[in-house]
XYZ file of C-alpha atoms in Angstrom:
173
model
C -73.005 58.216 -58.667
C -73.102 56.664 -62.207
C -70.390 54.218 -62.821
C -67.196 55.804 -64.168
C -66.613 55.730 -67.911
C -63.419 55.562 -69.880
C -62.871 58.802 -69.342
C -64.040 59.915 -65.155
C -65.107 64.079 -64.630
C -63.300 66.014 -61.504
C -65.991 67.266 -60.329
C -68.314 63.725 -59.262
C -64.909 62.652 -57.527
C -64.618 65.993 -55.541
C -68.044 66.037 -54.770
C -68.581 62.859 -53.758
C -65.078 62.691 -51.682
C -65.945 65.960 -50.453
C -69.636 65.074 -48.599
C -67.560 62.123 -47.027
C -65.274 64.260 -45.419
C -67.518 66.686 -44.001
C -69.796 63.587 -42.428
C -66.334 63.347 -40.387
C -65.993 66.805 -39.607
C -69.837 67.637 -38.865
C -69.149 63.835 -36.475
C -66.672 66.105 -34.243
C -68.637 69.419 -34.085
C -71.376 67.445 -32.381
C -69.078 66.552 -29.277
C -68.200 69.327 -27.399
C -68.695 71.164 -24.464
C -70.116 74.685 -24.655
C -69.450 76.228 -21.383
C -65.970 76.025 -22.541
C -66.447 76.805 -26.488
C -67.389 75.258 -29.596
C -65.017 73.625 -31.979
C -65.683 74.685 -35.856
C -63.839 72.209 -37.823
C -63.526 73.258 -41.958
C -62.137 70.475 -44.193
C -60.476 71.227 -47.074
C -60.021 68.658 -49.777
C -57.795 68.558 -52.547
C -56.818 66.471 -55.926
C -54.411 65.940 -57.669
C -53.423 63.650 -60.359
C -49.869 61.785 -61.749
C -49.181 62.439 -65.385
C -46.114 62.916 -67.639
C -44.210 62.501 -64.416
C -45.723 65.817 -63.096
C -48.703 66.138 -60.093
C -51.530 68.274 -62.011
C -53.978 69.386 -59.379
C -57.537 68.147 -60.239
C -58.990 70.960 -61.019
C -56.750 72.120 -63.404
C -57.041 68.777 -65.132
C -60.622 67.917 -67.798
C -60.544 64.355 -67.218
C -58.503 61.583 -65.501
C -58.174 58.447 -67.849
C -57.831 54.486 -66.834
C -54.836 53.583 -64.910
C -53.761 56.927 -63.619
C -53.256 57.779 -59.892
C -55.073 60.502 -58.268
C -54.347 62.083 -54.664
C -56.489 63.047 -52.322
C -55.436 65.221 -49.450
C -57.589 66.248 -46.664
C -56.919 68.474 -44.188
C -59.170 69.720 -41.251
C -58.724 72.712 -39.554
C -60.135 73.236 -35.913
C -61.171 77.574 -36.605
C -63.263 77.127 -33.194
C -62.809 77.537 -29.661
C -62.694 74.549 -28.403
C -61.335 71.313 -29.068
C -62.908 68.417 -31.033
C -63.070 65.406 -29.455
C -63.424 62.367 -30.925
C -62.928 63.692 -34.307
C -62.908 61.506 -37.727
C -62.603 62.290 -41.159
C -64.042 59.930 -43.750
C -62.819 59.793 -47.528
C -64.725 58.763 -50.221
C -64.010 55.854 -53.221
C -65.385 56.698 -55.838
C -66.671 54.323 -58.162
C -64.829 53.484 -61.070
C -61.553 53.427 -58.612
C -59.765 51.572 -56.040
C -57.859 52.571 -53.220
C -53.963 52.126 -53.815
C -53.090 50.145 -51.543
C -50.701 50.818 -48.277
C -51.186 54.810 -49.673
C -53.802 55.342 -46.725
C -51.842 57.750 -44.081
C -53.162 60.401 -41.630
C -50.119 62.973 -39.328
C -50.297 62.589 -35.511
C -50.642 59.327 -34.768
C -53.790 58.787 -36.531
C -55.924 54.975 -37.207
C -56.944 54.014 -40.952
C -59.650 51.578 -41.191
C -61.831 51.379 -43.767
C -65.204 50.571 -45.143
C -66.490 47.883 -47.970
C -70.322 48.523 -47.087
C -70.685 52.363 -48.156
C -69.191 53.699 -44.434
C -71.546 51.195 -42.620
C -68.963 49.482 -40.239
C -64.989 50.392 -40.374
C -61.902 47.935 -39.444
C -58.401 47.770 -40.258
C -59.052 45.228 -42.226
C -62.129 44.514 -43.886
C -63.466 40.411 -44.235
C -65.145 39.258 -46.597
C -67.188 35.138 -47.348
C -65.595 33.708 -49.934
C -67.195 29.974 -50.759
C -64.796 27.123 -50.764
C -65.234 24.015 -53.606
C -66.222 22.165 -51.482
C -69.048 23.931 -50.666
C -67.451 25.251 -46.822
C -67.196 29.025 -46.453
C -64.017 31.025 -45.228
C -63.288 34.641 -43.803
C -60.665 35.995 -45.667
C -59.387 39.819 -46.347
C -61.019 41.653 -48.704
C -59.302 43.153 -51.702
C -58.806 47.048 -52.051
C -61.144 46.933 -55.040
C -63.645 46.568 -52.715
C -63.370 49.224 -50.664
C -65.420 52.287 -50.340
C -64.021 54.159 -47.640
C -60.841 55.519 -46.214
C -61.507 56.661 -42.023
C -58.635 58.607 -40.399
C -59.307 59.195 -36.307
C -57.161 60.613 -34.024
C -57.207 59.584 -30.439
C -55.707 63.547 -29.385
C -58.808 65.952 -29.937
C -58.582 68.507 -32.339
C -56.816 71.178 -30.211
C -58.636 75.252 -30.959
C -56.388 76.459 -33.910
C -55.118 73.243 -34.501
C -54.881 71.546 -38.128
C -54.586 67.900 -39.115
C -53.233 66.453 -42.692
C -54.809 62.737 -43.942
C -53.979 61.558 -47.573
C -54.936 58.503 -50.307
C -54.771 57.544 -53.485
C -57.066 56.157 -55.716
C -56.415 54.183 -59.068
C -59.250 55.234 -62.255
C -60.146 51.445 -63.756
């Protein structure tokens, strides 16, 4: 994805976040018992932008501007006949945006973790090495501006016919 400029097209953001969210659904679908049926997780991604005191759906907004906050909602529905075990949903934080600290939330006791390496590893608090004036290296918490993905993990399976929701916000740089 190209680096975002002063105006940010909505379509690239939706595509990037959708691909990341579907990746989590695909992971869950591999974990099934064929005798009991098969999970079929559908992921719906929707976004909105806060503008002039209103929440506008991103599909109705042509461009977003630096400083605006985008609110992403991920809804996972299991339309299959078996539970989806070890289900995870992943939301992408597009280039040119930064996660709003404390904004990631999932329902039903989800665990939220973050990646700073494009989704290769996840942690509740990613750590980076910071060189000190004396030449030594100290491990410190990575700033949220470095986060590239947010992952939601549920301890309970996503039941057949069940739904799970998660959300996060990013600020356009």
